[in-house]
Backbone as JSON, one array per atom type, in Angstrom:
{
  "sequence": "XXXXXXXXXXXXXXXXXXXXXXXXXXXXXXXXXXXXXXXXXXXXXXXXXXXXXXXXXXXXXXXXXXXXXXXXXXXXXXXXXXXXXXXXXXXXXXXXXXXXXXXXXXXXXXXXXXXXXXXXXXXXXXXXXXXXXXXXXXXXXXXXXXXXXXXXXXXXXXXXXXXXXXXXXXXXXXXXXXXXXXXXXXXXXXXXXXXXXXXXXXXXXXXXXXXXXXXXXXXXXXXXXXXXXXXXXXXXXXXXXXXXXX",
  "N": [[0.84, -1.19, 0.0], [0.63, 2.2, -0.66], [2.14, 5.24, 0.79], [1.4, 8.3, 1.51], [2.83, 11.34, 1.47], [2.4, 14.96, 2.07], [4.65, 17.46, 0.87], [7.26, 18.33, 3.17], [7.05, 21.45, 4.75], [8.37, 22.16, 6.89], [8.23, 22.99, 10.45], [5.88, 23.04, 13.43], [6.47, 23.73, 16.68], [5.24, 22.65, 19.72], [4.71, 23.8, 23.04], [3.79, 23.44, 25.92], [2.55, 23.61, 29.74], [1.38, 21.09, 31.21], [-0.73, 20.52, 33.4], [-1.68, 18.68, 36.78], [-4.94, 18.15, 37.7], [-6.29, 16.22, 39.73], [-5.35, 13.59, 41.32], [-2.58, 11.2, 38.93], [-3.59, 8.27, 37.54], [-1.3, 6.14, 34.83], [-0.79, 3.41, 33.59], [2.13, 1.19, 34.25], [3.37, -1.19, 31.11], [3.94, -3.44, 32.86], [2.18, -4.02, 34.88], [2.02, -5.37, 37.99], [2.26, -6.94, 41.04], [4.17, -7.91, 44.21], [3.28, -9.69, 46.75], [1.9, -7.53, 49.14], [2.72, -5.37, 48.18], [1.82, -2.34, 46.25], [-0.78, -2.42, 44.04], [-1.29, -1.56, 41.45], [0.81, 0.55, 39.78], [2.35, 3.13, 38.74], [3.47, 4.24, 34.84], [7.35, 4.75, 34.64], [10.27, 7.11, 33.93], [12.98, 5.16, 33.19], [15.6, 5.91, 34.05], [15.67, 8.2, 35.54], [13.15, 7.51, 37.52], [11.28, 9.17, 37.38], [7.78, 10.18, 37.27], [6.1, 9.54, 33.82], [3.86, 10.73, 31.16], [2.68, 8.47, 28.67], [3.52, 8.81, 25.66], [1.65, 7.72, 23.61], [-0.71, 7.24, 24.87], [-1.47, 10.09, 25.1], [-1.89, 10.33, 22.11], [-3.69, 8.71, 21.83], [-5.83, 9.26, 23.09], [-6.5, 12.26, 22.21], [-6.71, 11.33, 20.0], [-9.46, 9.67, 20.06], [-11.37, 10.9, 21.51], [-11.56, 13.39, 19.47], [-12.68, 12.08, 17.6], [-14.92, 10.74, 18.67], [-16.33, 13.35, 18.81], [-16.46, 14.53, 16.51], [-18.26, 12.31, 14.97], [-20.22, 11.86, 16.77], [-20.12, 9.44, 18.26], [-17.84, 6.55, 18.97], [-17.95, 4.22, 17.37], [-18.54, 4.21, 14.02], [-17.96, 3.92, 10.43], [-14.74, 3.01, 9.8], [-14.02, 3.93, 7.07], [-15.51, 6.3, 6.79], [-13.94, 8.51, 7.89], [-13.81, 11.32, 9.13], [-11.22, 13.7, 6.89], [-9.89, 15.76, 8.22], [-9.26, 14.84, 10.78], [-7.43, 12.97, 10.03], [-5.98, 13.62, 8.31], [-4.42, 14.88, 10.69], [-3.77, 12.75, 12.58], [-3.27, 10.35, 10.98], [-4.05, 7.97, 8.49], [-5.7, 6.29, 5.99], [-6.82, 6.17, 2.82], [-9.11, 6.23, -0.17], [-8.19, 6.01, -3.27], [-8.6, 6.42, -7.15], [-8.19, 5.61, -10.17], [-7.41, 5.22, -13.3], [-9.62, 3.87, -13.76], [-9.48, 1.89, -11.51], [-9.46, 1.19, -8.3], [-7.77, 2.74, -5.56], [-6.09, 1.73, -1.95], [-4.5, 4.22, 0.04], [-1.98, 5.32, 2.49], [-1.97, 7.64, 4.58], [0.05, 10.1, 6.41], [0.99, 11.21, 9.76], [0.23, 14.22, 10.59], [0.84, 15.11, 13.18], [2.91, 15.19, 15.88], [3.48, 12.9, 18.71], [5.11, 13.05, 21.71], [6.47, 11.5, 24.85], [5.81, 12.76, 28.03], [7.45, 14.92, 30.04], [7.7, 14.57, 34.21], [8.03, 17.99, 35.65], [10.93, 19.3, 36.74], [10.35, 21.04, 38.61], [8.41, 20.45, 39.87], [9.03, 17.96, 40.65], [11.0, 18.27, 42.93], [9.27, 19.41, 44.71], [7.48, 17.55, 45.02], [9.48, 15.94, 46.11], [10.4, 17.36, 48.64], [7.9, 16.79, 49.98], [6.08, 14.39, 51.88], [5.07, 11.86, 50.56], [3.59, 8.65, 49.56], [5.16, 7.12, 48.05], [8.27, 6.93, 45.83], [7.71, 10.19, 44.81], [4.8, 9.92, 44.4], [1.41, 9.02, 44.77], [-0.75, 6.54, 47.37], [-3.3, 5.48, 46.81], [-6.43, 4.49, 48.2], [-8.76, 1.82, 47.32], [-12.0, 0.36, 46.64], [-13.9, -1.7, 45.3], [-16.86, -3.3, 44.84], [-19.09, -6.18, 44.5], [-21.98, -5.94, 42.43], [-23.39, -8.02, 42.65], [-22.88, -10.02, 44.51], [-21.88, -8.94, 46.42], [-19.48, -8.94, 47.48], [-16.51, -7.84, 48.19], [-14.09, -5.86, 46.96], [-10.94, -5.03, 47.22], [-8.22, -3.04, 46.75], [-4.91, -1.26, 45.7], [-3.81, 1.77, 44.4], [-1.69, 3.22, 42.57], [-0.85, 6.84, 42.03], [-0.05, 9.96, 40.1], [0.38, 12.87, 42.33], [-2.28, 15.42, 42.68], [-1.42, 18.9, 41.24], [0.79, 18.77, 40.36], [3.19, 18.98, 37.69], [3.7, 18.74, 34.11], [5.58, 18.67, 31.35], [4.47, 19.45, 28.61], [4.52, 18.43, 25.26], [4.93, 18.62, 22.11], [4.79, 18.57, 18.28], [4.25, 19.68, 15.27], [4.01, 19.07, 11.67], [4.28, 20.97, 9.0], [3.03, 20.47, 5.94], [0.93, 21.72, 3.76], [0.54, 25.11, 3.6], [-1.71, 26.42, 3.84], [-3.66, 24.99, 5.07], [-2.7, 25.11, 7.85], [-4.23, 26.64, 9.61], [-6.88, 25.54, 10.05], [-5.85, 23.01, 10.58], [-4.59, 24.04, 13.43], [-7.11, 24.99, 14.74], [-8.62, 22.87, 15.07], [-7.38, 20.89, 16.27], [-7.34, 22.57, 18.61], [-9.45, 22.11, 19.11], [-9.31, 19.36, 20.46], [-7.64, 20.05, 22.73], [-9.53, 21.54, 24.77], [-11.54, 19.37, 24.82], [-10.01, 17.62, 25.89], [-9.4, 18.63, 28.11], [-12.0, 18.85, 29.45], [-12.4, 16.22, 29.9], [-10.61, 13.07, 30.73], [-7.28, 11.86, 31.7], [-6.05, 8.75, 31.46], [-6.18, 6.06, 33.99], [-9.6, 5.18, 35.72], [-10.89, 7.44, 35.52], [-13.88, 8.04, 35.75], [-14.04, 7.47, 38.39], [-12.76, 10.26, 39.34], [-9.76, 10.74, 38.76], [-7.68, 12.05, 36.75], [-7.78, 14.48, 36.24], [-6.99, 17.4, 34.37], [-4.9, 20.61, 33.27], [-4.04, 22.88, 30.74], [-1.91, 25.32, 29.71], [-0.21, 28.14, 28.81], [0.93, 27.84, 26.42], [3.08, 27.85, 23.85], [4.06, 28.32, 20.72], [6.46, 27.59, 18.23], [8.48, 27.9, 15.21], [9.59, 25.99, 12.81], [12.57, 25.47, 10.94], [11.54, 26.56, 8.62], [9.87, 26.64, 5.2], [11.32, 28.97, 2.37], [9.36, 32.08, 1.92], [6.78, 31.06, 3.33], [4.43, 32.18, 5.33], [3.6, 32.14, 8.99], [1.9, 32.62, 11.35], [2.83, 32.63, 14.27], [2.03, 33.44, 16.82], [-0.51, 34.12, 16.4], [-1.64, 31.31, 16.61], [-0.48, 30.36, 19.0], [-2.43, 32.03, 21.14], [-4.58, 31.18, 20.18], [-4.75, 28.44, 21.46], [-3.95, 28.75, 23.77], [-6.37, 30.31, 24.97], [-7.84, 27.69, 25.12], [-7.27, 27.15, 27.75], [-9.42, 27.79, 29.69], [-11.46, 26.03, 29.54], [-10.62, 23.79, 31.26], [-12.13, 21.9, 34.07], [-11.89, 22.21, 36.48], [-10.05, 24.52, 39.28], [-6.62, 24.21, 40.8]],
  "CA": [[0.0, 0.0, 0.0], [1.78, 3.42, -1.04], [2.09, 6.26, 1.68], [0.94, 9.32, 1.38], [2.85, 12.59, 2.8], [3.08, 16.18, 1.18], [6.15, 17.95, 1.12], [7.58, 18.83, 4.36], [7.5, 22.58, 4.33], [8.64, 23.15, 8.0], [7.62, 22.02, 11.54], [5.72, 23.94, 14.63], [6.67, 23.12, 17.83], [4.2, 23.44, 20.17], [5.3, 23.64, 24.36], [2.87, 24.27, 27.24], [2.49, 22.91, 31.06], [0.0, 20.44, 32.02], [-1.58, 20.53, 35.23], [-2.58, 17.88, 37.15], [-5.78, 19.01, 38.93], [-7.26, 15.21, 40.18], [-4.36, 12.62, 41.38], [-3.04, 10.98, 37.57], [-2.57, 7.11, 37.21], [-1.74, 5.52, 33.88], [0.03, 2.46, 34.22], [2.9, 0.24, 33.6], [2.89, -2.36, 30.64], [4.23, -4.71, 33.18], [1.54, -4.01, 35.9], [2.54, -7.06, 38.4], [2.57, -6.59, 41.87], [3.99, -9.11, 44.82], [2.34, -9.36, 48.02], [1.69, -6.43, 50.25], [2.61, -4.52, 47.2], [0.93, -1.55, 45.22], [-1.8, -3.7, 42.8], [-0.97, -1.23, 40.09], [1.95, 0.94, 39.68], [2.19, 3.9, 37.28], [4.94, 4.33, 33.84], [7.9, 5.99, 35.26], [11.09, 6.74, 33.5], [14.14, 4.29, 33.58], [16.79, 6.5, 34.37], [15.08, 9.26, 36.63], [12.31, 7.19, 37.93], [10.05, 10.38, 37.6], [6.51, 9.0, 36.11], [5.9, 10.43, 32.77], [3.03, 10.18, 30.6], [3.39, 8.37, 26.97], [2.83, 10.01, 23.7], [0.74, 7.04, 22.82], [-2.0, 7.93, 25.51], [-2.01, 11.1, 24.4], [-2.62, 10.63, 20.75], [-5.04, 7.94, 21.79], [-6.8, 10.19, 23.74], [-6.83, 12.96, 21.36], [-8.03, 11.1, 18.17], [-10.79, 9.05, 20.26], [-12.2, 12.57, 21.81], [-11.86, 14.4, 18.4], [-13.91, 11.33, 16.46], [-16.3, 11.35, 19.03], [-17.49, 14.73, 19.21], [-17.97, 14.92, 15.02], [-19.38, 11.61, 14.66], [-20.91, 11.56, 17.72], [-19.94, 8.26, 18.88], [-16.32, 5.94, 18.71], [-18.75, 2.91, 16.46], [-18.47, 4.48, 12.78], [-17.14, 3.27, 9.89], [-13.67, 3.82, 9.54], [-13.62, 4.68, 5.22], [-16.19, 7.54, 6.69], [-13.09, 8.78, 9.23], [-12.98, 12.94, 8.6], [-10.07, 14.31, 6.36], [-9.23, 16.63, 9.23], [-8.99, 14.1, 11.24], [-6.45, 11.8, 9.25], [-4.4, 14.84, 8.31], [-3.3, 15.0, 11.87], [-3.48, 11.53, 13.12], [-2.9, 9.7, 9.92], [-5.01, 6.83, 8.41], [-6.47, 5.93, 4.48], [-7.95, 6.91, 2.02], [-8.95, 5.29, -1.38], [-8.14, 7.05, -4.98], [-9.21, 6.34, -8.45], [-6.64, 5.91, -11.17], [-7.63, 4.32, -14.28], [-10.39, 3.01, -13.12], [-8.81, 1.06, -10.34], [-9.28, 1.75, -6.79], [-6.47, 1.9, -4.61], [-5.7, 2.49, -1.14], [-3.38, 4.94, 0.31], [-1.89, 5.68, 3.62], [-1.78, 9.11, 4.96], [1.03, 10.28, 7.24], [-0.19, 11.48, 10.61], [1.05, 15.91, 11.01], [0.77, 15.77, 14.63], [4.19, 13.75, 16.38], [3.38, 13.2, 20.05], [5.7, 12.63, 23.11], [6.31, 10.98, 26.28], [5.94, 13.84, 28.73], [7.91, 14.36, 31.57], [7.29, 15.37, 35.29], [8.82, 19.18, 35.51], [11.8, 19.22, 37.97], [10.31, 22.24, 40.02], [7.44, 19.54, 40.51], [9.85, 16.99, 41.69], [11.44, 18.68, 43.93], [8.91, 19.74, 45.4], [7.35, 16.67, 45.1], [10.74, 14.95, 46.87], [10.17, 17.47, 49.96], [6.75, 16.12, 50.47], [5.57, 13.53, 52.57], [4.52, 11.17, 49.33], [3.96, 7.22, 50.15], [6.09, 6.33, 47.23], [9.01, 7.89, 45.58], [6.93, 11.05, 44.05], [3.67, 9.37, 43.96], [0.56, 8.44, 46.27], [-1.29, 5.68, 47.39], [-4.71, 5.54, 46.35], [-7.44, 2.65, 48.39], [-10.06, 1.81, 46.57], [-12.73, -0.42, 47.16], [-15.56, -1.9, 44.42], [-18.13, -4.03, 45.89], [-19.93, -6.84, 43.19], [-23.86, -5.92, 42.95], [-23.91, -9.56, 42.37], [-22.56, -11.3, 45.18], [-21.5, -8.13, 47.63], [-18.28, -8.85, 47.67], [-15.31, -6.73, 48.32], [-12.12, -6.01, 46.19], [-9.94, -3.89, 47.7], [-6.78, -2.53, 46.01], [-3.96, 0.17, 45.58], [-3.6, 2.13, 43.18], [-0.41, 4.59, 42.53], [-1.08, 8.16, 41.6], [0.76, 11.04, 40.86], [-0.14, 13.66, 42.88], [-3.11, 16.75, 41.85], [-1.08, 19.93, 41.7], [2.22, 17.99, 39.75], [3.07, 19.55, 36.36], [4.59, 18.03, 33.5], [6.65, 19.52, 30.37], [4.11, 19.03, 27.41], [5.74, 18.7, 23.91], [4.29, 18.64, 20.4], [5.2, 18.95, 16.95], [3.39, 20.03, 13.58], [4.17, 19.2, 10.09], [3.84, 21.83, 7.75], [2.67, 20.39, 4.74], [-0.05, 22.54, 3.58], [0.42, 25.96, 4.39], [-3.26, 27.05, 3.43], [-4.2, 24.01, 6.05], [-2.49, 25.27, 9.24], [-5.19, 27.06, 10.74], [-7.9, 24.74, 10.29], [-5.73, 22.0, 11.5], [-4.79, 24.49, 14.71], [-8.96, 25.2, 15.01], [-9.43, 21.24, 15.25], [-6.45, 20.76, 17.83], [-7.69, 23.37, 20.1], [-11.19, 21.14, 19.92], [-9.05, 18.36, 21.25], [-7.29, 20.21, 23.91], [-10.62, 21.48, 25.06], [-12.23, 18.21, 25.47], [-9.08, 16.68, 26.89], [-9.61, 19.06, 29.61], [-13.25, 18.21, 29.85], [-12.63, 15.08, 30.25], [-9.36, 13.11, 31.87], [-6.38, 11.03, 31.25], [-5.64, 7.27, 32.39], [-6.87, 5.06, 34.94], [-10.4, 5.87, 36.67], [-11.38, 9.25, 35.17], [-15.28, 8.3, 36.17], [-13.79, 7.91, 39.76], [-12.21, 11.38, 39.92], [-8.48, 10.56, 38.44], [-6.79, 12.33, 35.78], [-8.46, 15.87, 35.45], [-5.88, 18.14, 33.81], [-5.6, 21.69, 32.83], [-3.15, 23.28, 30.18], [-1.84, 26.34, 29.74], [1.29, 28.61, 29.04], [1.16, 27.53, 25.24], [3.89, 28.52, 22.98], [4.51, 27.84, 19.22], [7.57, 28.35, 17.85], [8.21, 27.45, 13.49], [11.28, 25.13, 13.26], [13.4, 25.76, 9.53], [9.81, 26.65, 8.02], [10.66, 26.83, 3.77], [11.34, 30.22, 2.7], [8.01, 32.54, 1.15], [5.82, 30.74, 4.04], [4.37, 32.96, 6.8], [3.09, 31.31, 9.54], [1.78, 33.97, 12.48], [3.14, 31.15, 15.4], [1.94, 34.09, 18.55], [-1.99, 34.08, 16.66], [-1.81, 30.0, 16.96], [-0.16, 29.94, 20.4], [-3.26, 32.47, 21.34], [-6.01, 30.68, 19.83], [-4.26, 27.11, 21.9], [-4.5, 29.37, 25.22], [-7.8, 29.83, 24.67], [-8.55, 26.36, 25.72], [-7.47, 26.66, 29.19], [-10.73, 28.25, 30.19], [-12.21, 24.73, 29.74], [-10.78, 22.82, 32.54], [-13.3, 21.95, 34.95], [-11.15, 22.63, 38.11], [-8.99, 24.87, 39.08], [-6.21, 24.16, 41.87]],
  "C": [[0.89, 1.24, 0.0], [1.37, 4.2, 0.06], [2.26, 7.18, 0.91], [1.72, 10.26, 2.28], [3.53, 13.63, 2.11], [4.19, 16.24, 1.71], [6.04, 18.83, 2.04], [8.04, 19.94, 4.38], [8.23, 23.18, 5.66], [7.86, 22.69, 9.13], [7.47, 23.48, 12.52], [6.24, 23.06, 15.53], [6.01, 23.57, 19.27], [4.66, 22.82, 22.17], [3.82, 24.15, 25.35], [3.2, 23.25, 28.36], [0.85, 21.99, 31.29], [0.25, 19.87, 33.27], [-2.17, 19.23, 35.81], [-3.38, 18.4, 38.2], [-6.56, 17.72, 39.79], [-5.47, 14.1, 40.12], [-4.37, 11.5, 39.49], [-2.81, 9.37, 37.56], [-2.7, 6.52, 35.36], [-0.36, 4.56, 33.99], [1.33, 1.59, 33.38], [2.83, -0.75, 32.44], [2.86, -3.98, 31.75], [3.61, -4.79, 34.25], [1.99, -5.38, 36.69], [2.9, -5.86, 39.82], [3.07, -7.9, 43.05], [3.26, -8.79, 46.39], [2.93, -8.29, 49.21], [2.48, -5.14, 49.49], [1.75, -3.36, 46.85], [0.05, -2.82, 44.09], [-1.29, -2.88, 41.7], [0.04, 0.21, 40.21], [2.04, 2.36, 38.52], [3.52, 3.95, 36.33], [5.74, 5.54, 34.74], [9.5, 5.75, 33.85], [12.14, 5.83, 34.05], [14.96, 4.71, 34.55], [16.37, 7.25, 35.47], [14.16, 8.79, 37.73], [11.26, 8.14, 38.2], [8.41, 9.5, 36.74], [6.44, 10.02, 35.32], [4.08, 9.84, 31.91], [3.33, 10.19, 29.18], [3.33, 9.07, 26.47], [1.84, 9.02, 23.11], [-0.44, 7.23, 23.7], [-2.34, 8.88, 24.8], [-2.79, 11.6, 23.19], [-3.59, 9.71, 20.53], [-6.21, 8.57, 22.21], [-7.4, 11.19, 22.98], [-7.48, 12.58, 20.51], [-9.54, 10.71, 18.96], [-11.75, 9.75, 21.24], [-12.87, 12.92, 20.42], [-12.4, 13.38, 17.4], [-14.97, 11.34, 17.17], [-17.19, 12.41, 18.72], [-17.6, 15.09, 17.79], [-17.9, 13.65, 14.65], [-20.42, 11.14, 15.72], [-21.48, 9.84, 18.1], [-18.59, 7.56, 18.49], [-16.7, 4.9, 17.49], [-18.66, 3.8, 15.18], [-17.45, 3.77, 12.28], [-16.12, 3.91, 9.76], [-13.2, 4.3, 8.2], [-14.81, 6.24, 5.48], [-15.2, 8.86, 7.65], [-13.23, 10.48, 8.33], [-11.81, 12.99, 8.29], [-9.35, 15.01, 7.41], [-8.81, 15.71, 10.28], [-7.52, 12.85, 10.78], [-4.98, 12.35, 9.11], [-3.71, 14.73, 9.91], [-2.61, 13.92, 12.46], [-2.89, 10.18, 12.2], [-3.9, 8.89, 9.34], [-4.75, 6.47, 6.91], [-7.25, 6.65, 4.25], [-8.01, 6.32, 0.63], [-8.7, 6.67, -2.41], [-8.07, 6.3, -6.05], [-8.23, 6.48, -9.03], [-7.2, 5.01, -12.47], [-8.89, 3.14, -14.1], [-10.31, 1.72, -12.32], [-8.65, 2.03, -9.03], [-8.2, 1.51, -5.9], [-6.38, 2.88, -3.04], [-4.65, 2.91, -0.76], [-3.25, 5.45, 1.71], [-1.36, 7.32, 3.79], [-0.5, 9.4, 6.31], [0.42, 11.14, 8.17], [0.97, 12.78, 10.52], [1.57, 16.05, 12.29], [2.12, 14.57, 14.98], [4.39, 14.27, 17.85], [4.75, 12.66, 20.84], [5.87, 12.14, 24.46], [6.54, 12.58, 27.1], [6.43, 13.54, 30.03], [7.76, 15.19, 33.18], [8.59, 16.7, 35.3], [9.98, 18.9, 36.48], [11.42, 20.32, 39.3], [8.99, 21.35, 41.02], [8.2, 18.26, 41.37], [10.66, 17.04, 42.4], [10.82, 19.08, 44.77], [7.71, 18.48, 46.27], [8.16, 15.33, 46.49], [10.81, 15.57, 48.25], [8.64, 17.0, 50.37], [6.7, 14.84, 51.27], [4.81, 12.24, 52.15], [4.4, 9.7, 49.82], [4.87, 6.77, 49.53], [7.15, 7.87, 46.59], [8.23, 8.92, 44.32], [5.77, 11.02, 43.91], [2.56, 9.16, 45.14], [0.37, 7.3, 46.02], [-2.49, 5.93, 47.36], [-5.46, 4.41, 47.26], [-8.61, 3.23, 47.88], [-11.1, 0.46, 46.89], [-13.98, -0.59, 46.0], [-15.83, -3.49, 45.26], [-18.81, -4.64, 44.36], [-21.48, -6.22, 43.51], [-24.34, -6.92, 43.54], [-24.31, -10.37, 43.47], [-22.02, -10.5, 46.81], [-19.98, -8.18, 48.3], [-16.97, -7.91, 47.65], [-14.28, -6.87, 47.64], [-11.65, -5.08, 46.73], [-8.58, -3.9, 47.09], [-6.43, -1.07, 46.36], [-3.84, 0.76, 44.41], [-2.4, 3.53, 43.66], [-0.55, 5.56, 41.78], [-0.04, 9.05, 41.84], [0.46, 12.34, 41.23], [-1.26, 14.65, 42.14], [-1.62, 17.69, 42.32], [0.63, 19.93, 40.41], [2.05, 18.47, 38.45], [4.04, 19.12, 35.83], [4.74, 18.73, 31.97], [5.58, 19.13, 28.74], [4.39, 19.54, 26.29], [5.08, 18.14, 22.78], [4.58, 19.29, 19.45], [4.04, 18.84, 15.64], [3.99, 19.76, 12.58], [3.55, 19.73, 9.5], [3.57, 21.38, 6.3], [1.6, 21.29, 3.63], [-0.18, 23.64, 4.19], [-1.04, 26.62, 4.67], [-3.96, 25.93, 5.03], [-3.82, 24.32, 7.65], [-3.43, 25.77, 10.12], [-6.07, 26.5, 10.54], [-7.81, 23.64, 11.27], [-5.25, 22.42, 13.16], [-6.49, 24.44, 15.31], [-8.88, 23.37, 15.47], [-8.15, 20.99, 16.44], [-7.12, 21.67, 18.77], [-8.68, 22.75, 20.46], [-10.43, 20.25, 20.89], [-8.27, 19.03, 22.45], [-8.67, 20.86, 24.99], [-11.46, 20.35, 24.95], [-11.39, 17.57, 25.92], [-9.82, 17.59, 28.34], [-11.19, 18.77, 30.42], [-13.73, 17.09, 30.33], [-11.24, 14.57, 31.03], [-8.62, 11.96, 31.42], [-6.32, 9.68, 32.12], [-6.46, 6.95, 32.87], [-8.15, 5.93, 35.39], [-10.63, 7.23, 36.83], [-13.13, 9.23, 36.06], [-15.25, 8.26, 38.08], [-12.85, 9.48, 40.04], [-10.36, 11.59, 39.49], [-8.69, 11.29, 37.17], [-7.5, 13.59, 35.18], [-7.01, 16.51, 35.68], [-6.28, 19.5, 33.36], [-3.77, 21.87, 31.82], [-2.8, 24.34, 29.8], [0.09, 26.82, 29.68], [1.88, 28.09, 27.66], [2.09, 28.54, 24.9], [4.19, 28.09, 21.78], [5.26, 28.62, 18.47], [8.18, 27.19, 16.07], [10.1, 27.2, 13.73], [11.89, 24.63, 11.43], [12.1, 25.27, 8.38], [10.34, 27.77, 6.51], [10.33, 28.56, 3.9], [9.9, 31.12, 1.35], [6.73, 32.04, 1.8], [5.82, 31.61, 4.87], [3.4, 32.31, 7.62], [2.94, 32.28, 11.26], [1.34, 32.81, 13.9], [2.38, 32.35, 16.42], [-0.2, 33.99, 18.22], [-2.05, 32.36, 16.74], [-1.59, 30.02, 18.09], [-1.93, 30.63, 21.19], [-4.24, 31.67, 21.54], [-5.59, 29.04, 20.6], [-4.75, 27.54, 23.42], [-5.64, 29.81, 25.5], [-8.21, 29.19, 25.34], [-8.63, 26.24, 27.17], [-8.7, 27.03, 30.01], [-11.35, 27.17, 30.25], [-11.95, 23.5, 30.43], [-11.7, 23.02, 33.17], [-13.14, 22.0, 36.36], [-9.76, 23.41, 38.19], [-7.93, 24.83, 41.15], [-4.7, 25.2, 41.96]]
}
């Protein structure tokens, strides 16, 4: 199947702080705990042991927000997926050639990151009183309808209040396309904040706020203008749509 990806006219780079306003967990692949353990554990880095959050949450989170809210539901077919949508995240698309249909893969604009806890947060973090190194302990308790039974577990959170270094990049392919595809990112950072990252959002985990946007154009071809302070603007914007502020 042939890939699809205009010519690379130049990259944004897009920086802000996210907030944690609701303790955050999103977890290890290798969840595994031994007895009298944490039950679940959150991703931390190797080297630092700070917890970070992927880049593959993120852009999971983002696309399966921003298909919700214009097809109003995650169940559609995927050959009906929005163009605006594809452009950022990537996908297919069929095209006509001789009367032969063929499909073609699209290259996703948007190139997410593992984000990492700030250092003014983990230091301040490291004078705290934390159960784990940087992190809490969470108890939780679900109860069957069924049978009334009790589960009790731990869960590892990292603190509300903890701020982490968020990092995103743009491909310029289409200069005529940048502000549409800014307009449709700001939807998704406005419903991220509406809604919440990782583990146990409907219990109260992973409300976030963002703010302190900056976009800065990274060896962007020459005869393009690209007005990076009205994008950063229209990004800051969004923070008005967290739903808590701490």
């Amino acid at each position: 199947m042939p890939n699809y990806a205009g010519a690379l006219r130049g990259k944004l780079k897009i920086t802000a702080t996210l907030k944690l306003l609701t303790g955050l967990h999103i977890g290890a692949s290798n969840d595994f705990s031994s007895i009298g353990a944490v039950d679940s554990v959150v991703v931390r880095d190797p080297l630092t042991r700070y917890p970070i959050i992927p880049g593959s949450s993120l852009k999971g989170k983002f696309r399966s927000l921003l298909a919700r809210n214009i097809k109003g539901g995650p169940f559609y077919d995927i050959k009906d997926e929005p163009i605006e949508l594809k452009r950022l995240f990537g996908g297919e698309t069929k095209t006509s050639k001789d009367n032969a249909e063929k499909r073609q893969l699209i290259s996703s604009r948007l190139q997410f990151f593992d984000i990492f806890l700030n250092k003014n947060s983990a230091k301040r973090l490291e004078k705290a009183n934390t159960d784990l190194y940087l992190t809490e302990i969470k108890f939780e308790n679900t109860i069957s309808r069924l049978t009334g039974e009790a589960n009790p577990r731990q869960l590892e959170r990292v603190p509300a209040r903890a701020e982490f270094d968020f990092f995103l990049v743009y491909n310029i392919e289409e200069p005529d396309e940048v502000e549409e595809d800014f307009e449709f990112l700001a939807t998704g950072f406005k419903l991220l904040q509406l809604d919440y990252l990782g583990r146990g959002g409907t219990r109260g985990n992973g409300r976030v706020a963002l703010y302190n946007f900056k976009v800065e154009q990274v060896g962007v071809s020459e005869g393009i203008s690209i007005d990076v302070d009205r994008l950063a603007k229209k990004l800051e914007e969004t923070k008005d749509y967290a739903l808590l502020h701490v």
